[in-house]
PDB file of C-alpha atoms and ligand atoms in Angstrom:
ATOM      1  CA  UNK A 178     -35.734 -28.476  51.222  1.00 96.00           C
ATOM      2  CA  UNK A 179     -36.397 -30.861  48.031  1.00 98.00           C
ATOM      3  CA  UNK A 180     -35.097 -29.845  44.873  1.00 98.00           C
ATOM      4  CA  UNK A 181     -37.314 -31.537  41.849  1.00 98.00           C
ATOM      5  CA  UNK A 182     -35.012 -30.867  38.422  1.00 98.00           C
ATOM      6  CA  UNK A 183     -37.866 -29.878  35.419  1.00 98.00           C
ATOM      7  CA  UNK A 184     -35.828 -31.595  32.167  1.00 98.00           C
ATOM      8  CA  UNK A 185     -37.844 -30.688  29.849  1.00 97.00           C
ATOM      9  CA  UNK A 186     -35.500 -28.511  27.533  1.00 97.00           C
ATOM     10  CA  UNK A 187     -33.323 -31.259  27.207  1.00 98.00           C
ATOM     11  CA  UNK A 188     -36.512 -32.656  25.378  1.00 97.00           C
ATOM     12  CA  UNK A 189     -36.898 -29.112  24.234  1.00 96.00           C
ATOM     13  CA  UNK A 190     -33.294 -28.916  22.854  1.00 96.00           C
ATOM     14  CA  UNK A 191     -33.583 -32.459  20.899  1.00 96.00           C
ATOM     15  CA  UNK A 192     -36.703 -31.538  19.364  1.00 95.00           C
ATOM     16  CA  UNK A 193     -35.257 -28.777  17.587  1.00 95.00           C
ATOM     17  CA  UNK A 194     -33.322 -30.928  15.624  1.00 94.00           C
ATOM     18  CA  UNK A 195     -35.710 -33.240  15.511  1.00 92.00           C
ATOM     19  CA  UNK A 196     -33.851 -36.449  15.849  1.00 94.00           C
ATOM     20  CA  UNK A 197     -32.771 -38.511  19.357  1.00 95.00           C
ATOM     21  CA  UNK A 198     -30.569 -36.594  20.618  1.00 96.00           C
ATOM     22  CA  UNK A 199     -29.873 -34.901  23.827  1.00 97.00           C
ATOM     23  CA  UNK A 200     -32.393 -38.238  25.314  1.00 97.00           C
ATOM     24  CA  UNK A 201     -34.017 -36.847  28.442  1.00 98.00           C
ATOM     25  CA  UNK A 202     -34.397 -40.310  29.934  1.00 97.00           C
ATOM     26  CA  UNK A 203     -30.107 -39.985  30.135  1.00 97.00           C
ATOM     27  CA  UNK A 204     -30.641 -37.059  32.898  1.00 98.00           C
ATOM     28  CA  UNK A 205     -32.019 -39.565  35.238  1.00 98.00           C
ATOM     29  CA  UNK A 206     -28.931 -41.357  36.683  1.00 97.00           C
ATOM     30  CA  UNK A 207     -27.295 -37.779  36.805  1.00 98.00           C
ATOM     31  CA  UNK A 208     -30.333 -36.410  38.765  1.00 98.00           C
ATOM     32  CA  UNK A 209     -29.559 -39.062  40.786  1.00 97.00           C
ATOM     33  CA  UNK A 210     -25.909 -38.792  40.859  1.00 98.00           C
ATOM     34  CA  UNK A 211     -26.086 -34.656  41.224  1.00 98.00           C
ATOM     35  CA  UNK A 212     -28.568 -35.055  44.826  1.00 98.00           C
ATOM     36  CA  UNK A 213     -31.706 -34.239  42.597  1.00 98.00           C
ATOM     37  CA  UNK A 214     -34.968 -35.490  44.962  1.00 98.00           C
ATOM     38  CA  UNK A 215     -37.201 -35.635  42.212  1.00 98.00           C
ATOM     39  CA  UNK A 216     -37.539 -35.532  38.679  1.00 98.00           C
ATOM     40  CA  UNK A 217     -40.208 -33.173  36.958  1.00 98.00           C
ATOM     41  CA  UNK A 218     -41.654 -33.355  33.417  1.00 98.00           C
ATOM     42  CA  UNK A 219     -44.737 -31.399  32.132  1.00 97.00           C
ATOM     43  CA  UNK A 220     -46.447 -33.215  29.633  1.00 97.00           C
ATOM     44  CA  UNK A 221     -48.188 -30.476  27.323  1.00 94.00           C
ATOM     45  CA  UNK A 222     -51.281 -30.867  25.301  1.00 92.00           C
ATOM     46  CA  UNK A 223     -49.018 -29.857  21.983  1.00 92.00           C
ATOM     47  CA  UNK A 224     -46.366 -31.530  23.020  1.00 93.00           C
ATOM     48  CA  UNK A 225     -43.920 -28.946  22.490  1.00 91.00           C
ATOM     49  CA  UNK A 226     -40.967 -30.713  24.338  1.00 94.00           C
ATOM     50  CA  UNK A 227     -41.763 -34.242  26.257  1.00 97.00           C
ATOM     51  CA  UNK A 228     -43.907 -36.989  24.741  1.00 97.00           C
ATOM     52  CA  UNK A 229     -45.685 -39.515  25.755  1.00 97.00           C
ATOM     53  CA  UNK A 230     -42.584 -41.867  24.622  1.00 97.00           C
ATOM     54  CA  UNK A 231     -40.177 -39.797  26.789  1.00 98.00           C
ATOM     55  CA  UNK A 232     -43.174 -39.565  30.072  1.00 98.00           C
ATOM     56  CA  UNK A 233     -43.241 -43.631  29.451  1.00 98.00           C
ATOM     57  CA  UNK A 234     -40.040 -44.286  29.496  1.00 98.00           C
ATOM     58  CA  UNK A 235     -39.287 -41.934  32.867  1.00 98.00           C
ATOM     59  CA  UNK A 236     -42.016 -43.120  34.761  1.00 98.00           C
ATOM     60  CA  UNK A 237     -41.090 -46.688  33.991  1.00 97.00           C
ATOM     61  CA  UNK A 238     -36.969 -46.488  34.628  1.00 96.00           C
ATOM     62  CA  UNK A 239     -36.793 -43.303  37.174  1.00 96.00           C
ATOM     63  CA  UNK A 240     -35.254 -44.070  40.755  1.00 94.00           C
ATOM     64  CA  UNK A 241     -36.153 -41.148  41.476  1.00 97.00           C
ATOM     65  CA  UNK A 242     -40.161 -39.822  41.952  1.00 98.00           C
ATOM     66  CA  UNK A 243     -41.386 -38.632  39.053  1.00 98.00           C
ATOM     67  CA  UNK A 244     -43.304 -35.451  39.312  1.00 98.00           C
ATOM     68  CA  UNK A 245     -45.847 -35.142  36.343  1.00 98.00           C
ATOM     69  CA  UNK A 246     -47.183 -31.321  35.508  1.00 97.00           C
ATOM     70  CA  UNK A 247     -50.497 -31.215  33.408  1.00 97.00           C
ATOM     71  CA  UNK A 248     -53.458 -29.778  32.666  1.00 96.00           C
ATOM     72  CA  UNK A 249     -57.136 -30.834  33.900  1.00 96.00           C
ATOM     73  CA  UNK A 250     -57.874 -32.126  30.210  1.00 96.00           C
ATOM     74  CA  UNK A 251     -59.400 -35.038  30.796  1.00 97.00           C
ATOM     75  CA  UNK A 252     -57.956 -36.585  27.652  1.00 97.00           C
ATOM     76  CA  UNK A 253     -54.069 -35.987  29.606  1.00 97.00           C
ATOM     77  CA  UNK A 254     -55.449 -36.834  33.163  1.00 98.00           C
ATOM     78  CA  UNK A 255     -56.566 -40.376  31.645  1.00 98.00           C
ATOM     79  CA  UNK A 256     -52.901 -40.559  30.130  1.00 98.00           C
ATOM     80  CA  UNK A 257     -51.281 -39.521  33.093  1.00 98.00           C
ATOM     81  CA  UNK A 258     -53.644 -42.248  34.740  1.00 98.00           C
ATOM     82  CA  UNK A 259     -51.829 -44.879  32.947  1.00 98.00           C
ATOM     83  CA  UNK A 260     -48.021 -43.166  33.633  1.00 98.00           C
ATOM     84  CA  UNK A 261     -48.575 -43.778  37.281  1.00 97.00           C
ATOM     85  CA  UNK A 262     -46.299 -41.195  38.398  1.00 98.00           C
ATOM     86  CA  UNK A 263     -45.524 -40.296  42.417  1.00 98.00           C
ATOM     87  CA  UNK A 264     -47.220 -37.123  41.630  1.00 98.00           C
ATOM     88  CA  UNK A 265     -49.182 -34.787  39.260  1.00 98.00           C
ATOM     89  CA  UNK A 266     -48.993 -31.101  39.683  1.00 98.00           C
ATOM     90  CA  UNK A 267     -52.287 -29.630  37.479  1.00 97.00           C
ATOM     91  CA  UNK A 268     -51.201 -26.203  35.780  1.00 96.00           C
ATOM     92  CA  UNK A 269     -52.825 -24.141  33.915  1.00 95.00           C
ATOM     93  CA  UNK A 270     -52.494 -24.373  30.027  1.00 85.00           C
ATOM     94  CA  UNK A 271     -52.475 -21.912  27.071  1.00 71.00           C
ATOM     95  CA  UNK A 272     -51.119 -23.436  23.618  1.00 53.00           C
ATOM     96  CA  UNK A 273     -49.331 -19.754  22.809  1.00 55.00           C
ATOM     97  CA  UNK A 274     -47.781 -19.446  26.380  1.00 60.00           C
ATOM     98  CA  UNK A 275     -44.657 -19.573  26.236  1.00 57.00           C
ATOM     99  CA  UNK A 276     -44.289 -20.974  29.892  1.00 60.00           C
ATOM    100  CA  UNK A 277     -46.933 -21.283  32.225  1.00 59.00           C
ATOM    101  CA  UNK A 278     -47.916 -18.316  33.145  1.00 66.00           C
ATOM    102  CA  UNK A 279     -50.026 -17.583  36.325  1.00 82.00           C
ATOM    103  CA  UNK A 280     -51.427 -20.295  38.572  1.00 94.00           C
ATOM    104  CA  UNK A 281     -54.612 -22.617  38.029  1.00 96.00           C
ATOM    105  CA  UNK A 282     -57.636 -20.717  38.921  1.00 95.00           C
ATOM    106  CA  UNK A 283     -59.198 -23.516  41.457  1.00 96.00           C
ATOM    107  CA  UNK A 284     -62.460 -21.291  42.291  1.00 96.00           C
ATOM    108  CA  UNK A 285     -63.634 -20.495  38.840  1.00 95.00           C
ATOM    109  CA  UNK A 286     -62.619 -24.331  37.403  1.00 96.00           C
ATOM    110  CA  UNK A 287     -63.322 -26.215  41.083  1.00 97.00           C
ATOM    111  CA  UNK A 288     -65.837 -29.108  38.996  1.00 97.00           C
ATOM    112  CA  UNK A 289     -63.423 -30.180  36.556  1.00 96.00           C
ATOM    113  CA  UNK A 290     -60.322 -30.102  39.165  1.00 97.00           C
ATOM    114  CA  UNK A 291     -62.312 -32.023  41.770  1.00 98.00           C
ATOM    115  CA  UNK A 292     -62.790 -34.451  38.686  1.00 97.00           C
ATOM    116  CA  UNK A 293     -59.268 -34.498  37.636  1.00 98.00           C
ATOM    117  CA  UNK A 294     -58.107 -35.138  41.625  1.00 98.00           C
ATOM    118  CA  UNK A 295     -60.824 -37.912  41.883  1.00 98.00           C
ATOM    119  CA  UNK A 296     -59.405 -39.683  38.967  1.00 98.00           C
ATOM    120  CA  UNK A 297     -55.655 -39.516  39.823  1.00 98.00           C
ATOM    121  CA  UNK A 298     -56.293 -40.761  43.501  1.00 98.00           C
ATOM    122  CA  UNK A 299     -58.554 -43.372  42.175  1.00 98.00           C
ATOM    123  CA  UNK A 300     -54.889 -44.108  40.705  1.00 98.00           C
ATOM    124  CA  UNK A 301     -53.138 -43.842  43.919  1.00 98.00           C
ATOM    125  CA  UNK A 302     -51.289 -40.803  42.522  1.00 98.00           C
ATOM    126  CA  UNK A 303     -50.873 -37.647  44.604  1.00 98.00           C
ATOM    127  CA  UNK A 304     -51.395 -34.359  43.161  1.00 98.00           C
ATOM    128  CA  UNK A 305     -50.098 -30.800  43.993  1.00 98.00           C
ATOM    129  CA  UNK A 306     -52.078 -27.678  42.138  1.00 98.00           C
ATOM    130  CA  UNK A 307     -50.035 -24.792  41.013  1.00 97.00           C
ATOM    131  CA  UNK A 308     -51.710 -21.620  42.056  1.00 97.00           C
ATOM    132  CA  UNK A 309     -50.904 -18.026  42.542  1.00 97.00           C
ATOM    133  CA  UNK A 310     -49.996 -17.424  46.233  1.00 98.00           C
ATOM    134  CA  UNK A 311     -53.826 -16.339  47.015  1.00 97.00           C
ATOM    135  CA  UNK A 312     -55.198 -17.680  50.599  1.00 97.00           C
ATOM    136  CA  UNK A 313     -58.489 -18.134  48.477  1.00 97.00           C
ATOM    137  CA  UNK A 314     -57.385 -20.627  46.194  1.00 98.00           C
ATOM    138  CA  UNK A 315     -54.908 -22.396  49.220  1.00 98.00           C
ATOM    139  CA  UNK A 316     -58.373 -22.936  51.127  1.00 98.00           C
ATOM    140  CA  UNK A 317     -60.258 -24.039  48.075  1.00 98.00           C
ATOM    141  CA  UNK A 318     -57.101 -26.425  47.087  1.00 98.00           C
ATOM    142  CA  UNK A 319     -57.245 -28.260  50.954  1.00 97.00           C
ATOM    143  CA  UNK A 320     -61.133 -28.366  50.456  1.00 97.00           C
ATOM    144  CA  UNK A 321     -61.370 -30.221  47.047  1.00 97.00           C
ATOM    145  CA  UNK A 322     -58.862 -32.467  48.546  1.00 96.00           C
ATOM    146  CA  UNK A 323     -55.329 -32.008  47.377  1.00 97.00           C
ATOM    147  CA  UNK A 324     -52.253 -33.005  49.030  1.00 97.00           C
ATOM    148  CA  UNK A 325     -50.196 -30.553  47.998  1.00 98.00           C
ATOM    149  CA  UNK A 326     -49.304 -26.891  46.467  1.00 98.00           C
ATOM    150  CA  UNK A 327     -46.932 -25.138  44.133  1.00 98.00           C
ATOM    151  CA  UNK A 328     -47.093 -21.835  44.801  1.00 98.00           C
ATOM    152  CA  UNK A 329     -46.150 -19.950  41.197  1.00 97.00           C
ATOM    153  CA  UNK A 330     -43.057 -17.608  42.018  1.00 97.00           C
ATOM    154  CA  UNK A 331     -42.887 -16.137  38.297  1.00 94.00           C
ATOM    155  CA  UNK A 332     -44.096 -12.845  39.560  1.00 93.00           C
ATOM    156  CA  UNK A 333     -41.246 -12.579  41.862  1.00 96.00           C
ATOM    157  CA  UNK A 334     -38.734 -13.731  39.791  1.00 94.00           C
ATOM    158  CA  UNK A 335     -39.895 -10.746  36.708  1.00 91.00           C
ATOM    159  CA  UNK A 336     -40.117  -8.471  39.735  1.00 92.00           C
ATOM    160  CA  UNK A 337     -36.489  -9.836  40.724  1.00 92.00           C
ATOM    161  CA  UNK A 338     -35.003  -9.846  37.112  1.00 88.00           C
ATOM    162  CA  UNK A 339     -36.261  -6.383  36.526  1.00 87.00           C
ATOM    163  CA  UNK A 340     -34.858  -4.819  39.255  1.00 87.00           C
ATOM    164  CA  UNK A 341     -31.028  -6.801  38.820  1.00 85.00           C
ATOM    165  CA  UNK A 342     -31.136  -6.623  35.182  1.00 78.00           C
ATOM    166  CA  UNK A 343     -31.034  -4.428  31.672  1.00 69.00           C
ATOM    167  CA  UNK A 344     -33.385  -6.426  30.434  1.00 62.00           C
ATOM    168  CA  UNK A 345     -35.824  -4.322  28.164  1.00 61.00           C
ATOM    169  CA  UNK A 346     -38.557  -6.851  26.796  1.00 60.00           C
ATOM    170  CA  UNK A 347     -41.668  -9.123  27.770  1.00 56.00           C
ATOM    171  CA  UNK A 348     -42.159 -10.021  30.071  1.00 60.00           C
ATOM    172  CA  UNK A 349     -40.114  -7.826  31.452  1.00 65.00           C
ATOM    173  CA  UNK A 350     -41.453  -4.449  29.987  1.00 69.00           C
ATOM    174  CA  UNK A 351     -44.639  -4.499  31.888  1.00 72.00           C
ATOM    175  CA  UNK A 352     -41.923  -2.773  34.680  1.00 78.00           C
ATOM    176  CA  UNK A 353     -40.425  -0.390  32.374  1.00 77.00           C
ATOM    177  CA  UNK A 354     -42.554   2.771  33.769  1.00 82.00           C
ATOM    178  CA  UNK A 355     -41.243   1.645  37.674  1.00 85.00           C
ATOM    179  CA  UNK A 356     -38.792   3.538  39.261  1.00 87.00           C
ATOM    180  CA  UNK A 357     -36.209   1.164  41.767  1.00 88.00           C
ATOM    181  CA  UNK A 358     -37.898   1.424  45.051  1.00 93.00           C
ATOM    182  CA  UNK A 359     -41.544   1.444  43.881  1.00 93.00           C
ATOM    183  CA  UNK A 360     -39.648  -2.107  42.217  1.00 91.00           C
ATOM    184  CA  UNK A 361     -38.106  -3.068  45.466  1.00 95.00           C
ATOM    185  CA  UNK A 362     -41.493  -2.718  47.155  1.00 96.00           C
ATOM    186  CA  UNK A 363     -43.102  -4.773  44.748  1.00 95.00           C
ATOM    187  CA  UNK A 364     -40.707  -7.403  45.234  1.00 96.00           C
ATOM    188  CA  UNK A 365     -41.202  -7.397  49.076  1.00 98.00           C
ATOM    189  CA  UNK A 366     -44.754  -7.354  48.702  1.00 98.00           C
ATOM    190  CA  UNK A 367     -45.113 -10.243  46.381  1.00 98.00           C
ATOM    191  CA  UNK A 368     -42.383 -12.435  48.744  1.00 98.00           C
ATOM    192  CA  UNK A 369     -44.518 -11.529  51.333  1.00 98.00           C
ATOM    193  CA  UNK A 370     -47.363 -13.017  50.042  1.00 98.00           C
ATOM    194  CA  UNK A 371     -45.699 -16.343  48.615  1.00 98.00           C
ATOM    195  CA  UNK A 372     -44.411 -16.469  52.684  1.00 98.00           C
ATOM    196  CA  UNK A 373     -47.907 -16.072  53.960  1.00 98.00           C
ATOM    197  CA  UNK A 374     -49.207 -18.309  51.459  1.00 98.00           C
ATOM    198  CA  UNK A 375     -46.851 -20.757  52.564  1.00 98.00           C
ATOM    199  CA  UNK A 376     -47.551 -20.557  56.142  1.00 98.00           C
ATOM    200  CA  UNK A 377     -51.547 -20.861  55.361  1.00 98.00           C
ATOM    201  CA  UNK A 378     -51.103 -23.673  53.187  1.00 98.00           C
ATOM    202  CA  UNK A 379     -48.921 -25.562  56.208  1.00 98.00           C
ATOM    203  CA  UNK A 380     -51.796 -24.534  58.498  1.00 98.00           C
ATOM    204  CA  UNK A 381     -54.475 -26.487  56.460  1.00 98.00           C
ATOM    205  CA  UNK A 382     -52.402 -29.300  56.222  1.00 98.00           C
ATOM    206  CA  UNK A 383     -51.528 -29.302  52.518  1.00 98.00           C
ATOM    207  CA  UNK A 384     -47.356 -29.419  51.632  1.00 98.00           C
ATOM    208  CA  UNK A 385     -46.246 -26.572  49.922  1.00 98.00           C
ATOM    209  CA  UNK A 386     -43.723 -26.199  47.261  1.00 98.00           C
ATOM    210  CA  UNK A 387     -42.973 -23.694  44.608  1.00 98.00           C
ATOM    211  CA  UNK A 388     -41.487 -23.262  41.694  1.00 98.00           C
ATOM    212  CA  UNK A 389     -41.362 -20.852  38.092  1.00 96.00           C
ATOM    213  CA  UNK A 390     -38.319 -18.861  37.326  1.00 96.00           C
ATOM    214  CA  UNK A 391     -36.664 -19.798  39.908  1.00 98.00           C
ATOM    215  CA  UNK A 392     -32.622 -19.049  39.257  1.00 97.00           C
ATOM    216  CA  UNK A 393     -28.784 -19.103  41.383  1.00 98.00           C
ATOM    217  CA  UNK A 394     -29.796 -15.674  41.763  1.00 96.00           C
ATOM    218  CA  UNK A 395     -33.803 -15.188  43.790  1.00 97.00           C
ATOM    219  CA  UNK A 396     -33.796 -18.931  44.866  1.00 98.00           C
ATOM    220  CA  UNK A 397     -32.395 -18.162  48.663  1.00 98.00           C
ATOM    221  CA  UNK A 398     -35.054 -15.776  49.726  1.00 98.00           C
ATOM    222  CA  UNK A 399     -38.130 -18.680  48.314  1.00 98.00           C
ATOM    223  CA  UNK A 400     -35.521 -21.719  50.179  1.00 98.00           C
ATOM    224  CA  UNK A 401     -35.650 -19.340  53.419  1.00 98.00           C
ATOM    225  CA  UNK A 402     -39.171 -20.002  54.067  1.00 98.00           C
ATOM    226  CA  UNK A 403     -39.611 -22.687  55.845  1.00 97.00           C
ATOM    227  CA  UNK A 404     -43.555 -23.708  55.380  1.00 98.00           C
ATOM    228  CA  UNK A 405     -41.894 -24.611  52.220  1.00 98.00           C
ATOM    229  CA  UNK A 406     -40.831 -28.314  51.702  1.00 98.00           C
ATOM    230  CA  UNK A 407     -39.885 -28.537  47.647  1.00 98.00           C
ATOM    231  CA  UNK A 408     -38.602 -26.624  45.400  1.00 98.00           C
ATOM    232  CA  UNK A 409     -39.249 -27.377  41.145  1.00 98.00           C
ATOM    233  CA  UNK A 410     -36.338 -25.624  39.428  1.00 98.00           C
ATOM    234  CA  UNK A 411     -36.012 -26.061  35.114  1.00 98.00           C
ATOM    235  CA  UNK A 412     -35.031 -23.543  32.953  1.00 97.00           C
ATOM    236  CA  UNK A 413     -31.919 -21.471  35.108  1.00 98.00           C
ATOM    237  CA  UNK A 414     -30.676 -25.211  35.768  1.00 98.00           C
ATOM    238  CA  UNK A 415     -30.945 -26.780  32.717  1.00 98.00           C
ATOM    239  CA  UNK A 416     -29.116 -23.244  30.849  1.00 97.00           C
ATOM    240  CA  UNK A 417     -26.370 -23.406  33.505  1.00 98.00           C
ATOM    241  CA  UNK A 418     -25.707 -26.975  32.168  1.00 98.00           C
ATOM    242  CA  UNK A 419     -24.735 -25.771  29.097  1.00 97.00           C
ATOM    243  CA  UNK A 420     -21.691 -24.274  30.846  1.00 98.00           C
ATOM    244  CA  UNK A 421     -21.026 -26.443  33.379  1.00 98.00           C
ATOM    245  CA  UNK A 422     -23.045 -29.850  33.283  1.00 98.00           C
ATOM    246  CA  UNK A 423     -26.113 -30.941  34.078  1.00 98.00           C
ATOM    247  CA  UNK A 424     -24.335 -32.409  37.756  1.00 98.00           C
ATOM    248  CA  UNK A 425     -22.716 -29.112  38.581  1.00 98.00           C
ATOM    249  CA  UNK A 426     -25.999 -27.015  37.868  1.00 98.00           C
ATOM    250  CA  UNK A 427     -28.003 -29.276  40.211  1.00 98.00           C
ATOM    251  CA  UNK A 428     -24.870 -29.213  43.004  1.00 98.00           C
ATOM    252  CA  UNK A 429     -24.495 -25.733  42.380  1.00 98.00           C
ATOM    253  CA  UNK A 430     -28.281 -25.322  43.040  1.00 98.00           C
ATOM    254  CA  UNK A 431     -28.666 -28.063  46.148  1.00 98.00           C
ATOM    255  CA  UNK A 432     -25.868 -26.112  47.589  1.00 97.00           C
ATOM    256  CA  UNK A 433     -27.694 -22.411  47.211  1.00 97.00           C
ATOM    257  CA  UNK A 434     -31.436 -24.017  48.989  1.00 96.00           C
ATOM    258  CA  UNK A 435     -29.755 -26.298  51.646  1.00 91.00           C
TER     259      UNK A 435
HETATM  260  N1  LIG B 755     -43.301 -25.632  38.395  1.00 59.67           N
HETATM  261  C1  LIG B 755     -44.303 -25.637  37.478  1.00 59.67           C
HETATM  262  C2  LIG B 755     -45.674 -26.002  37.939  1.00 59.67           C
HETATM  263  C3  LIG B 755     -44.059 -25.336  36.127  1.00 59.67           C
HETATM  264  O1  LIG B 755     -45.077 -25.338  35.247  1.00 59.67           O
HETATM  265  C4  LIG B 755     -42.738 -25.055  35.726  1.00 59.67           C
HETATM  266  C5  LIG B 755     -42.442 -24.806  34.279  1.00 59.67           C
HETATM  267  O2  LIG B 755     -42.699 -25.962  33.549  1.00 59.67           O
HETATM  268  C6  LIG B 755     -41.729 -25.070  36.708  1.00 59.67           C
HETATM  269  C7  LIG B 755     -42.041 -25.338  38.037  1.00 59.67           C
HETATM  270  C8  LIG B 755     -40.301 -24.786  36.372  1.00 59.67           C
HETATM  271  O3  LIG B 755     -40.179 -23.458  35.951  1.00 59.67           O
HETATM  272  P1  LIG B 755     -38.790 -22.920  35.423  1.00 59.67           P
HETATM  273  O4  LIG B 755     -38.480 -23.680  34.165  1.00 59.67           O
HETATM  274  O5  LIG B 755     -39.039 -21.479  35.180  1.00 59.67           O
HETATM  275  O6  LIG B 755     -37.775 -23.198  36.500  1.00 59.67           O
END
C-alpha cells in the first residue's frame, strides 16, 4: 500500500499570512525522510493554497513522484502540460467547495475528459480520475483510457465521523435525523461499495487508489482492501503535524496502512 502525502495546507497555512512561510517545497525531503511514496498537490483554478510557483518548484526538485490533482479546464491541463508531473488525478471543481466534494462525473463530461487524457499522455503523464465508487463510471474511466482511479472515500469518512463523533454541523448534519445502526449500516454499505469498486476497477485493468478524509481513525478498513494499491492522505496528516511533526504524522500513518 502507497501512501501519497497531499501538502497543500502547508501552502494553505502560509497563505494566511500571506508571506513565505511554512514553504511547502521544505516537506519534500521529510516526505522522503518520513517513508512518504509520493507527494500530492492540487493545483486549484483560484488558487486558494498551491501556485503555480510552489507546483514549479515541486515538480522540478521532488525525489519523490509528484502527483498533480486538477480539473479538466483546459486552461490548467495545458499548465499541468508544462509541470510534467508522474501523474494527474482530474477532480471535480467548484470555486465555493470547500474540499472536493463528490467524484468527477466521467459519463455526463466523457468529451472534455477524453480531451484532457489525450493531452496529458501526449505529455507522457499518467492520469488517475477521482470518481465516486460507481461500477458505471469505473467502466467508462478504463474505456476513455485512464490508467488509474481514486475512488472518493468522503462519504465514508462523514458516515465514519458521524457515528464516532459529537460533531453537530455540515457536513456532518445531513446525519443528524439517523439513529446508530441505521448509521452503522450506512457505513457498511458505502465500504462495501468502495470494496467492490475496487475489485471492478482491478478487473478492467485500471490501478485503484483512494483517498478524501481519510484519518488515524477509518484508514485501516480502506488499507484492508487489497484491489487497492495507493492511498492520498492530506488534511488528518498534515493537522497531526501540528502536534507531532510532519515525520511522525506520516510514520504514524505508514505504520496504520502497512
Ligand atoms: N484525493 C483527492 C483526489 C483530493 O482531491 C483530496 C483533497 O485535495 C485528497 C485525496 C486528500 O483529501 P484529505 O485532505 O481529506 O485527506
Amino acid at each position: 500500500m502507497k501512501l501519497g502525502v497531499n501538502i497543500d495546507h502547508i501552502a494553505t497555512l502560509r497563505n494566511a499570512r500571506k508571506i513565505n512561510e511554512p514553504d511547502p517545497l521544505m516537506a519534500l525531503q521529510v516526505l522522503k525522510e518520513a517513508g512518504a511514496d509520493q507527494v500530492t498537490i492540487h493545483l486549484r483554478e483560484d488558487r486558494r493554497h498551491i501556485t503555480d510557483f510552489d507546483a514549479k518548484r515541486i515538480c522540478q526538485n521532488s525525489f519523490l513522484p509528484v502527483n498533480m490533482e486538477c480539473s479538466i479546464n483546459p486552461e490548467i491541463i495545458d499548465i499541468i502540460c508544462k509541470l510534467k508531473p508522474h501523474r494527474a488525478t482530474l477532480v471535480p471543481e467548484r470555486r465555493e467547495e470547500v474540499t472536493t466534494e463528490g467524484g468527477l462525473d466521467i459519463i455526463k463530461f466523457e468529451k472534455e475528459i477524453k480531451n484532457a487524457i489525450d493531452k496529458l499522455h501526449k505529455n507522457n503523464i499518467e492520469v488517475s480520475l477521482f470518481i465516486d465508487p460507481d461500477f458505471e463510471q469505473i467502466k467508462k474511466s478504463a474505456q476513455i483510457g485512464a490508467q488509474m482511479i481514486e475512488l472518493h472515500t468522503g462519504k465514508y469518512a462523514n458516515l465514519h465521523l458521524a457515528l464516532n463523533t459529537n460533531i453537530n454541523h455540515t457536513p456532518f448534519k445531513v446525519f443528524e435525523n439517523y439513529d446508530r445502526k441505521t448509521l452503522k449500516k450506512m457505513l457498511d454499505d458505502e465500504l462495501k461499495l468502495i470494496k467492490d469498486a475496487a475489485i471492478s476497477g482491478e478487473d478492467l485493468g485500471l490501478e485503484v487508489a483512494a483517498g478524501h478524509g481519510l484519518n488515524y481513525q477509518n484508514v485501516k478498513n480502506i488499507a484492508d482492501i487489497k484491489e487497492i494499491s495507493e492511498l492520498n492522505i492530506g488534511h488528518s496528516i498534515i493537522a497531526n503535524a501540528v502536534f507531532l511533526g510532519l515525520k511522525e504524522a506520516i510514520i504514524k500513518m505508514k505504520e496504520i496502512i502497512s
